[in-house]
Every structure is written in structure tokens, then in C-alpha cells.
Short mmCIF file of C-alpha atoms in Angstrom, two decimals:
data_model
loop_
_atom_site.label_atom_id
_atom_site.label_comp_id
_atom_site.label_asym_id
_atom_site.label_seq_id
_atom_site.Cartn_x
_atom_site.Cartn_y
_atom_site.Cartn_z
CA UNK A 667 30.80 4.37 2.47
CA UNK A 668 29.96 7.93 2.18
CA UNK A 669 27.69 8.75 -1.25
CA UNK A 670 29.16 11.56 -3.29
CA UNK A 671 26.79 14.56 -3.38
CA UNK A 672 23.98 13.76 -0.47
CA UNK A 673 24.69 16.89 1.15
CA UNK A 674 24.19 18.45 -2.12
CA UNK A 675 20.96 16.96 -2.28
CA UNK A 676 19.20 17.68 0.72
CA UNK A 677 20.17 21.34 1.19
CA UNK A 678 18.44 22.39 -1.82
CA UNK A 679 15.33 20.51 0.11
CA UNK A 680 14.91 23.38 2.51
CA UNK A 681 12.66 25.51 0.65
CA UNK A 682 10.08 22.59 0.57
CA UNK A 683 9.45 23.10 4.36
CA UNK A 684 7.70 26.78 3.14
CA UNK A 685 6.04 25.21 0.10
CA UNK A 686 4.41 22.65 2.10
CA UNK A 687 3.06 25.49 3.97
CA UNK A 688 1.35 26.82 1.14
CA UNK A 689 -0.24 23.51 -0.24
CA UNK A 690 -1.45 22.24 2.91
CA UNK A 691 -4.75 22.89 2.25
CA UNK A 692 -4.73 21.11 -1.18
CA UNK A 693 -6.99 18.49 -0.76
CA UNK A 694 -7.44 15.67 -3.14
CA UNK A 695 -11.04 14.89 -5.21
CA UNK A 696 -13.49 13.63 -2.93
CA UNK A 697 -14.53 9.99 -3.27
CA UNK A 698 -11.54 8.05 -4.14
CA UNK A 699 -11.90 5.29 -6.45
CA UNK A 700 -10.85 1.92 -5.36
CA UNK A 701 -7.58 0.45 -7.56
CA UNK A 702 -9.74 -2.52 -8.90
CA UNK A 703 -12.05 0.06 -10.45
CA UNK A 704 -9.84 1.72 -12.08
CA UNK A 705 -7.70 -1.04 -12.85
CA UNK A 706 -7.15 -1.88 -16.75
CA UNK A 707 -10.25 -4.28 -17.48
CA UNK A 708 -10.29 -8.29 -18.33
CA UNK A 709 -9.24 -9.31 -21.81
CA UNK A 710 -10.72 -12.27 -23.44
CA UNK A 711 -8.66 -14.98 -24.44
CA UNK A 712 -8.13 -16.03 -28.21
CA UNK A 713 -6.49 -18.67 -28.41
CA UNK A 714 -6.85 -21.18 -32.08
CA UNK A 715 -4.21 -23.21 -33.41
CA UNK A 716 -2.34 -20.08 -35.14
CA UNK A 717 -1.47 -19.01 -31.54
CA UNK A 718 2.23 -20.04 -30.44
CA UNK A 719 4.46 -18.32 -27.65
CA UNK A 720 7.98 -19.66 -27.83
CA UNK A 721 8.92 -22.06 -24.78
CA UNK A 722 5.38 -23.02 -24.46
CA UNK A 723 3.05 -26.20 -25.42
CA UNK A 724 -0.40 -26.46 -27.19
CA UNK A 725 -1.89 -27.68 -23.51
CA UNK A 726 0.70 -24.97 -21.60
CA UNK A 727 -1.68 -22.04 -24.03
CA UNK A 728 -4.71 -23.69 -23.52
CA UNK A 729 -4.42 -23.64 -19.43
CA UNK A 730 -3.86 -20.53 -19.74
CA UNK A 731 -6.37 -19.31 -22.03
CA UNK A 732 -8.72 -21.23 -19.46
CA UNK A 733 -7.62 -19.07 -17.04
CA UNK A 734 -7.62 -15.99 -18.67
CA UNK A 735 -11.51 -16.64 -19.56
CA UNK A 736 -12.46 -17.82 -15.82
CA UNK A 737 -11.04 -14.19 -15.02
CA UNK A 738 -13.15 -12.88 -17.56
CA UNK A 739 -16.32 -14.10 -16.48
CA UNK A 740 -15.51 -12.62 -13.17
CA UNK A 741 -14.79 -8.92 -14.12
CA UNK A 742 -11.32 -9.54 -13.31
CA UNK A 743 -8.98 -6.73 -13.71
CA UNK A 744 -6.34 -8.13 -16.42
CA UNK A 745 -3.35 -7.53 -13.49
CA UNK A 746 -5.47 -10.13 -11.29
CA UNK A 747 -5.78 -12.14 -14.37
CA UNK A 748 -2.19 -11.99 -15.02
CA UNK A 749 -1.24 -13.33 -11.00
CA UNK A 750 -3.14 -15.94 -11.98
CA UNK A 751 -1.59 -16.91 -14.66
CA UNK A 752 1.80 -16.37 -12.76
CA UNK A 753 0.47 -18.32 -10.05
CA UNK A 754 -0.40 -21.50 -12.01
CA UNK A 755 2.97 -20.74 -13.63
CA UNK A 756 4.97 -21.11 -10.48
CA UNK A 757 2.39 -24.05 -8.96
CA UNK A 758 2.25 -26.47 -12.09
CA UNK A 759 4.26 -24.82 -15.33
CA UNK A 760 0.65 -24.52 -16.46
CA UNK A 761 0.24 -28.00 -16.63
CA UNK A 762 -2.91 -30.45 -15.09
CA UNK A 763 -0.63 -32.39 -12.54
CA UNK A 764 -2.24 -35.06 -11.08
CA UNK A 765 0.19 -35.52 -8.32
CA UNK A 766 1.53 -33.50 -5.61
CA UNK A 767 4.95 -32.58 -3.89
CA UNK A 768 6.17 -33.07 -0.03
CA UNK A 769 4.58 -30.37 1.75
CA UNK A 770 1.12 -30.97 0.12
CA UNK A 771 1.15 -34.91 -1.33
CA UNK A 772 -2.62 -34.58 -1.91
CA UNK A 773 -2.12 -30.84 -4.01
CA UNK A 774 -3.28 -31.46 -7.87
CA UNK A 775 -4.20 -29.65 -10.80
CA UNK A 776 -3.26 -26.05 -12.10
CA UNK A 777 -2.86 -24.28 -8.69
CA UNK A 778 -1.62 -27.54 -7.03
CA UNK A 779 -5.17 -27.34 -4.63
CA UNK A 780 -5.49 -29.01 -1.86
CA UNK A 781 -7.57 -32.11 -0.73
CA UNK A 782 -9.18 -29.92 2.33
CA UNK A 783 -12.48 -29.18 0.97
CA UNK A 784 -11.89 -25.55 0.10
CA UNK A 785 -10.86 -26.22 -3.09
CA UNK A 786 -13.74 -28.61 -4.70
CA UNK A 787 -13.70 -32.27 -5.33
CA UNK A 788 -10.82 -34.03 -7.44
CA UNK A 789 -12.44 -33.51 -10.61
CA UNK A 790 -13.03 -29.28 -9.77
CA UNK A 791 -9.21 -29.46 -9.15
CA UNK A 792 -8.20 -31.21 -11.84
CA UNK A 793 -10.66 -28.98 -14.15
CA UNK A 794 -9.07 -26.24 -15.73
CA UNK A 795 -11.75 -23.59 -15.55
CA UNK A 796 -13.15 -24.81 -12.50
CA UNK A 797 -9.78 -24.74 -10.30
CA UNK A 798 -9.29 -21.38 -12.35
CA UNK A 799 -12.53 -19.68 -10.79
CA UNK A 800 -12.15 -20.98 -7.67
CA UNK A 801 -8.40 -19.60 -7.67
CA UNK A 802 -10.08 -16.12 -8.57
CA UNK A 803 -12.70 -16.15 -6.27
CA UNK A 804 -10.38 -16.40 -3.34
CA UNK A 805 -8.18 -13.44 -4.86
CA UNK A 806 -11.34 -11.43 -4.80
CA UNK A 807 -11.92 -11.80 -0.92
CA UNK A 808 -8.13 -10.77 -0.55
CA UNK A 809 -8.44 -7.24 1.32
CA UNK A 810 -6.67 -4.52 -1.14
CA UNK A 811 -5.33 -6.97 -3.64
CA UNK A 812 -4.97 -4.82 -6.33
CA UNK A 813 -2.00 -2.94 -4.19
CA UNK A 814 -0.43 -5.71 -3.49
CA UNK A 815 3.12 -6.74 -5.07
CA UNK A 816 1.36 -9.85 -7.59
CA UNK A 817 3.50 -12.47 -5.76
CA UNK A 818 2.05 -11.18 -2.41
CA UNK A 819 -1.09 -11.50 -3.70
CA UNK A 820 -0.33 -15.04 -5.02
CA UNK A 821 0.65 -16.02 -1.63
CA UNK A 822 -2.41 -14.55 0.27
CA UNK A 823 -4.69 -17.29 -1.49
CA UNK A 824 -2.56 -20.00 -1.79
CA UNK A 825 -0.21 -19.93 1.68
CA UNK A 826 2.83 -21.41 0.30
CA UNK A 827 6.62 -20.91 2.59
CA UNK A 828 7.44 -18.40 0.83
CA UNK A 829 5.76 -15.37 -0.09
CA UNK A 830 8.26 -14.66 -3.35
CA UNK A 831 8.18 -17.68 -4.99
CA UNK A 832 6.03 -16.68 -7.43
CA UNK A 833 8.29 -13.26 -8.25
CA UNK A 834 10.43 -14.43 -11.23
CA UNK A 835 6.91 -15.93 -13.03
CA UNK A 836 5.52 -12.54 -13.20
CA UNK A 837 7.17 -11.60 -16.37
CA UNK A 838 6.20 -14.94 -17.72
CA UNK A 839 2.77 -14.30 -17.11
CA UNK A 840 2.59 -10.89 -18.19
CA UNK A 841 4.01 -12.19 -21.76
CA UNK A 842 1.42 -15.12 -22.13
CA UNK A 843 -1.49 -12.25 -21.54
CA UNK A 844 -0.46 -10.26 -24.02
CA UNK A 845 0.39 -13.20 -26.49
CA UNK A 846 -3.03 -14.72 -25.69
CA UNK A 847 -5.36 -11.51 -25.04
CA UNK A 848 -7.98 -10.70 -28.15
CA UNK A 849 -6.69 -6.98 -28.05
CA UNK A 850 -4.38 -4.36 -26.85
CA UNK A 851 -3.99 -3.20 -23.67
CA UNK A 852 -1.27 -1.48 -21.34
CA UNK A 853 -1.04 -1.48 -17.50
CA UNK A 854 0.98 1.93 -17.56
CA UNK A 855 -1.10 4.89 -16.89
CA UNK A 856 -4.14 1.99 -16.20
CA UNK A 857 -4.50 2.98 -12.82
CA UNK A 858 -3.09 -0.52 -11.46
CA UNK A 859 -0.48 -0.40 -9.24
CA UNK A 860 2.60 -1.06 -10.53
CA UNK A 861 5.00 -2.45 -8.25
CA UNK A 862 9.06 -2.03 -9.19
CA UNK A 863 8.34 0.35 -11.83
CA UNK A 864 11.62 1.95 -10.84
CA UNK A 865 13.86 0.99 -13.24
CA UNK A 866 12.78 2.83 -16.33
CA UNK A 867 15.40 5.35 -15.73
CA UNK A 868 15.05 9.21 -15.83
CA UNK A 869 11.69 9.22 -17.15
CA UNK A 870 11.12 11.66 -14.27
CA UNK A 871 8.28 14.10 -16.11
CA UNK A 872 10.00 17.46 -15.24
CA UNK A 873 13.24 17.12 -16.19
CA UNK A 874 14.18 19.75 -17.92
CA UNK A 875 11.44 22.21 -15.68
CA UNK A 876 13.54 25.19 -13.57
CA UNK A 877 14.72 24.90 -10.42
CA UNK A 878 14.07 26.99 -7.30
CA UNK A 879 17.36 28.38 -7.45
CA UNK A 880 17.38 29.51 -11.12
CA UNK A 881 13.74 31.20 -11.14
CA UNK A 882 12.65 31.75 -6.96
CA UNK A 883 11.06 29.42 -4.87
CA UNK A 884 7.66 30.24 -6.84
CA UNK A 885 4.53 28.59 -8.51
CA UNK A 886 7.28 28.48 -11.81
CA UNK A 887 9.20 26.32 -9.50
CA UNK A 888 6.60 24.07 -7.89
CA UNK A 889 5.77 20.54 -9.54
CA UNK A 890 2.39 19.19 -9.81
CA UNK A 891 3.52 17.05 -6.74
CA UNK A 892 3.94 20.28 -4.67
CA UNK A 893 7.33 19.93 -4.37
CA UNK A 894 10.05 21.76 -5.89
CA UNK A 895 11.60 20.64 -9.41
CA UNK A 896 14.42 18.16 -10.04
CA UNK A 897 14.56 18.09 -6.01
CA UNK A 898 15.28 14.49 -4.25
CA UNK A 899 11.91 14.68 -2.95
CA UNK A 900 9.68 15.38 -5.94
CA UNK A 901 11.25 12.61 -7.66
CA UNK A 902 10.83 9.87 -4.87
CA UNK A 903 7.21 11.57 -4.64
CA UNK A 904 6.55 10.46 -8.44
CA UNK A 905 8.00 7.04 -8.16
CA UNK A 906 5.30 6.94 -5.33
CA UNK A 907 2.49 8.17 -7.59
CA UNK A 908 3.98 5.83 -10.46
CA UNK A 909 3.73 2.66 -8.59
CA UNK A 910 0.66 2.99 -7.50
CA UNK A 911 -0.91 3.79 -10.80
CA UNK A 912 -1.22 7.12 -10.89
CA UNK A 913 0.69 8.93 -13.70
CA UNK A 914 -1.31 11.87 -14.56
CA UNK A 915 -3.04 14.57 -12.85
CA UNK A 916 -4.92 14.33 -10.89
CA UNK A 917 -1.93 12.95 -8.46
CA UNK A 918 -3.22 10.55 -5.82
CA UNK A 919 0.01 11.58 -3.17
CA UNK A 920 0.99 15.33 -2.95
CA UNK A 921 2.89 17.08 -0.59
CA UNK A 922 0.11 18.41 1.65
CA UNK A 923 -2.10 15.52 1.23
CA UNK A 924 0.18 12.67 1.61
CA UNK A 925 -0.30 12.59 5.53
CA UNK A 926 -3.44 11.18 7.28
CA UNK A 927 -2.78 13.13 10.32
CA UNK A 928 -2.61 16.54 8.77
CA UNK A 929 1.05 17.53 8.71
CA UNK A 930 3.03 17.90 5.21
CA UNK A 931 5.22 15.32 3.74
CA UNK A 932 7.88 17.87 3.64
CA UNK A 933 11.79 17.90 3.47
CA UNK A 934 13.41 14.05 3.76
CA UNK A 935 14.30 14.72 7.01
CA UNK A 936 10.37 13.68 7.83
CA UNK A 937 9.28 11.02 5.17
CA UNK A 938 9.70 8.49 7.60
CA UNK A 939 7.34 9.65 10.42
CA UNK A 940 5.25 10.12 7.02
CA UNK A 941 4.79 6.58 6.32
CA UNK A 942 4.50 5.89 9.94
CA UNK A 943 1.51 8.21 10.34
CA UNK A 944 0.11 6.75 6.92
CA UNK A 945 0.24 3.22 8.18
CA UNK A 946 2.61 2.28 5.41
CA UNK A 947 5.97 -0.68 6.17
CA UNK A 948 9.89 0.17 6.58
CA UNK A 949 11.95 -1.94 7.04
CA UNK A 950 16.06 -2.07 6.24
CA UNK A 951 15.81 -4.70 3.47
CA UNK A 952 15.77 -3.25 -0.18
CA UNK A 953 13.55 -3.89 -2.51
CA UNK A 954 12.72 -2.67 -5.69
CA UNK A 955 10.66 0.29 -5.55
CA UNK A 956 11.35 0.76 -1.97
CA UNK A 957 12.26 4.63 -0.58
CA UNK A 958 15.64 4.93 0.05
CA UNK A 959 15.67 6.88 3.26
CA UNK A 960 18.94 8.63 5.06
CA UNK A 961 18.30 10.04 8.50
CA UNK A 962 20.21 13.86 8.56
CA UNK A 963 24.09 12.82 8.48
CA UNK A 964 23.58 9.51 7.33
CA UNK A 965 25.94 7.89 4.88
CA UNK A 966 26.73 11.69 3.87
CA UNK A 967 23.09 13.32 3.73
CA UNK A 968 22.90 16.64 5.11
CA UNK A 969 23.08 16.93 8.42
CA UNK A 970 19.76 18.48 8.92
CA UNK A 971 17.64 17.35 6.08
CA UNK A 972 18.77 14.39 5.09
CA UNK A 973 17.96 12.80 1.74
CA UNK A 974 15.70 10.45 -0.28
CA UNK A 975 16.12 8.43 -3.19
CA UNK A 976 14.94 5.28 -5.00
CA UNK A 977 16.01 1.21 -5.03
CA UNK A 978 16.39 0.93 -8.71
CA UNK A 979 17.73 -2.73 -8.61
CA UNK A 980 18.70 -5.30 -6.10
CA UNK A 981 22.00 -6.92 -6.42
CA UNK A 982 23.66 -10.48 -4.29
CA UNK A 983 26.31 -8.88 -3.02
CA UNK A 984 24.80 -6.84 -0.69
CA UNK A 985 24.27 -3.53 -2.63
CA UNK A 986 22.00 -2.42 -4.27
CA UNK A 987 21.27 0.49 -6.72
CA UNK A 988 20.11 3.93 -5.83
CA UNK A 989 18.26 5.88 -8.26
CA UNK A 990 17.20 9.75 -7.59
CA UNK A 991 17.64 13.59 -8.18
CA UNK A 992 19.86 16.15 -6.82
CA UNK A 993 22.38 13.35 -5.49
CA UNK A 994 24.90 14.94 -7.53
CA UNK A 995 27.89 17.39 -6.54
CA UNK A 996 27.82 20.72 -8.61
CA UNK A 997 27.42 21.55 -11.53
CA UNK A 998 25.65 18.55 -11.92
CA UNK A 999 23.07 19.01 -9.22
CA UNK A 1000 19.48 19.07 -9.61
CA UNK A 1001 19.88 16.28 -12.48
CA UNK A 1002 19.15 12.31 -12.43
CA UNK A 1003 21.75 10.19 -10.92
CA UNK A 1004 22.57 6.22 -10.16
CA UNK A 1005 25.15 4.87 -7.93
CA UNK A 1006 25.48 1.36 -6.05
CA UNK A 1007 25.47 1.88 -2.03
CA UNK A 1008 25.98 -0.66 0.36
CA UNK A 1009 22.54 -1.75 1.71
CA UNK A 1010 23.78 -1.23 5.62
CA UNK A 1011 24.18 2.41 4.55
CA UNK A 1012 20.75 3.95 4.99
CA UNK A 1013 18.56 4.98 7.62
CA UNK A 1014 15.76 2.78 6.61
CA UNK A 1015 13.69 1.51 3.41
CA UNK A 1016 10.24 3.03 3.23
CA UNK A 1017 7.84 0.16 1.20
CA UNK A 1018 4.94 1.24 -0.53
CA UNK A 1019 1.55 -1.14 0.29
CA UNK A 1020 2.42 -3.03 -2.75
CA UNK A 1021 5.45 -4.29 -0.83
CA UNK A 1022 6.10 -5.87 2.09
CA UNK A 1023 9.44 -7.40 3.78
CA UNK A 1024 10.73 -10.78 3.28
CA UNK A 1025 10.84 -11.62 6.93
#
């Protein structure tokens, strides 16, 4: 398969091998602040008996309420208090289960704990609050949680086979937050990472901003992101920025700053030595999110500069769909564009630190 318009794509890419060369030097604000700091704050449960969420019992609300509070009482960021919920979602359906399964017969409660002493005695395991904390605590001592995919995260505390079990609860949980939290709140533009935000569609912030080739390859031409307008690589660049929380200026990944070891992010031709040198995964497994990236004559990407794009969505069949800008033939180049690509197709998937492979 040969993707209409890649070559398209990537030649109007050249001119961000000069830019780069100007915004080398850009250097972002001194003094970072860690994701959980920034991360939308703990909500307080409220839940009374005027509270109903469809699908869900008087004890299912109350477990989670209890859980909600536990992460309250630990200044839990509300996307840590919503993996919990998802967690005890995808352990117990929210439910006090005194029993356990075939890989842990002595597992019980909430979080399905086991009898190994890390946990607390029967009665902290079968105590909602109790099993709740000590669920949270453990989170807490998880290295760089907050960047983590929330199933990932999940899995770091509680070990089970498979690390996305806990994927399709996520929206579950993010629903019975909301339903059960005592006020508004919004993880968009929160500073949480935000894993598979792709997906939104073209909500790419300079859409309708000039191109290089319509006003000169200029500071009129240059996005916030340091690279050039409606180009392949300034809109894999935000999806970067969106997914890990940042959606504003100050951007956290620019051009000249993306690199740890000095050298610009550049054309697509050297994205992947750029996650390399930042310590970040590939792999050649999509997944939502993930950088689509196509070595230089790959699957129809210019020969020389090759091409990035965006997994918008993950299909059975083996495909998956592509998301990104400047994909198209003229004279609709430099616009937003979808099509489904065989997942053999590309060079290699570039995950962000909020994702990791399903080995």
C-alpha cells in the first residue's frame, strides 16, 4: 500500500531544517513542574441518596465515593483518583468480594488484595476506605505515574497478566467521577497527561494560520511549536504537547528544545533518533496516540524527508487510522487529513511515556 500524498507531505518539511536553526537556542522556563503538581486537584465525593448513575447500584456509588474520598485525603490528583476508581472497576465491578479467582484464590475486597501482608489484614481488605488508601499509597510510590497511560499505572501497583486489562474501565471511571464529584472540573488544559487524546479530529490550533509557501518561510509562518504551519510536523508536535497536558503556551516540547542532547527535532526524516536521544519507546505496534513514523521512501513518504503523522484509532483487522497534516495531494495540501493504512506500512511507532507496548 502506497498512501496518497506522503511525498506531498514531507517536501514542504524542508524548510524546517533552517527554522530549527534559528530556535535552537529557545530554551524552555527553568524549573519544570512535575505533572502531579500541576495535575487537576482531588474532588470530594458527594454522594446522598439523590445520587444515581445509570448501570450502577446504591453499594456500586458508595465504593466509589469511598474511594474518591481516600484519594482526597491524600492530595490525590483527580486523574489518580479516577485509575482508582477504574482499577476497582476492572478488579471487583466496585463491589466488596469476599472471594477470589484462580490466579489469586486468597485476593478479596475492592482491589481483589492479596493475602501477602502488603495489603493489611482481612478486615483492611475487605474495608472500603482502608483497601482504598492503601491502593493509593502504592500509586504514589509509582515513579512518574502521572505520565503513565491510567491502565499502566493500574498495573504497576497491582501486577496483574496483563497490563491493559484495565483499558476499557477508564471511561467508566471517568463518568462515575464526574457523576459523584461535589463540583466541576475538566482534565483538558489541566496539565495531566492525557493519553489517546488523538481522536478529537482537526482541532489542530492553527488551522487556518499561512503557510510557508503563501507568506515566506518567516516568523508569519512559524507556529508557537517552532515549526512551520499546517506542516506534518507541527501537527504531530501538538498532539505531543496535547497528550501530555500541555495545551497552551508556554509549550513543554518545541522544536529546539525537544532533544536532550542538543540537536533540533527537525524534518521527519529525524524524529526517530529524537525519541531515541530523549529516552522515549518505539515500537511497530499502534496505539492510540502513538507517532506514526515513515523512514524517507517508506510506504510513499518522500524519499528524503520522510513523513509523520498520528494513530487516530486502532482497528482488528490490522489497520489502523492515520490522522495528520499535509498528507494530502494538491490543492488540498497543507490541510487535515485521515486515511486507514495497513499497520506493516510504517517505519516505526514513536510512543509517548504515557504509552508503552503490549509485549
Amino acid at each position: 500500500m502506497k498512501p496518497t500524498g506522503l511525498v506531498i507531505g514531507a517536501v514542504a518539511s524542508v524548510p524546517v531544517l533552517s527554522v530549527g536553526l534559528v530556535f535552537a537556542l529557545v530554551l524552555l522556563p527553568a524549573g519544570s513542574v512535575p505533572a502531579s503538581a500541576v495535575c487537576a486537584p482531588g474532588v470530594s465525593a458527594a454522594v446522598d441518596g439523590n445520587v444515581a448513575v445509570e448501570g450502577y447500584s446504591p453499594e456500586q456509588l458508595q465504593n466509589a465515593a469511598a474511594i474518591i474520598s481516600a484519594g482526597d485525603r491524600l492530595d490525590l490528583p483527580v486523574k489518580g483518583q479516577m485509575i482508582s476508581v477504574m482499577v476497582a472497576l476492572g478488579e471487583s465491578g466496585l463491589r466488596v468480594l469476599d472471594r477470589g479467582d484462580g490466579p489469586g484464590p486468597d485476593s478479596r475486597g475492592l482491589f481483589q488484595q492479596r493475602d501477602n501482608g502488603a495489603w493489611g489484614s482481612y478486615e483492611d481488605r475487605m474495608d472500603p476506605a482502608i483497601s482504598a488508601t492503601n491502593f493509593i499509597k502504592a500509586l504514589q510510590k509509582v515513579e512518574g505515574w502521572e505520565l503513565l497511560e491510567p491502565t499502566i499505572a493500574g498495573n504497576k501497583v497491582q501486577r496483574n497478566a496483563d497490563p491493559y486489562h484495565y483499558q476499557k474501565y477508564w471511561p467508566r471511571a471517568v463518568k462515575l467521577v464526574h457523576a459523584l464529584s461535589d463540583g466541576e472540573f475538566s482534565l483538558e488544559g489541566s496539565g495531566c497527561a492525557i493519553p489517546g487524546q488523538s481522536g478529537a479530529g482537526d482541532d489542530y490550533p492553527w488551522k487556518d494560520a499561512p503557510t510557508w509557501l503563501e507568506v515566506g518561510a518567516n516568523d508569519a509562518s512559524t507556529s508557537p511549536l517552532n515549526m512551520y504551519y499546517r506542516e506534518c510536523v507541527d501537527f504531530a508536535l501538538w498532539r505531543v504537547n496535547q497528550q501530555m497536558g500541555s495545551t497552551s503556551e508556554p509549550f513543554k516540547f518545541l522544536n529546539g528544545t525537544f532533544r536532550p542532547d542538543g540537536e533540533r527535532l527537525g524534518s521527519a526524516v529525524t524524529w526517530k533518533a529524537g525519541w531515541h536521544a530523549k529516552g522515549w519507546p518505539t515500537g511497530t505496534t499502534p496505539r492510540v496516540g502513538a507517532v506514526v513514523w515513515y523512514a524517507p521512501g517508506t510506504g510513499g513518504a518522500d524519499p528524503t524527508f520522510g513523513h509523520v503523522a498520528v494513530v487516530k484509532e486502532v482497528r482488528d483487522d490490522g489497520t489502523y487510522v492515520e490522522e495528520g497534516y499535509n498528507g494530502n495531494p494538491p490543492p488540498d495540501e497543507h490541510n487535515y487529513y485521515t486515511r486507514t493504512v495497513s499497520s506493516t506500512v510504517p517505519s516505526a511507532f514513536l510512543y509517548l511515556p504515557i504509552q508503552e507496548e503490549n509485549k
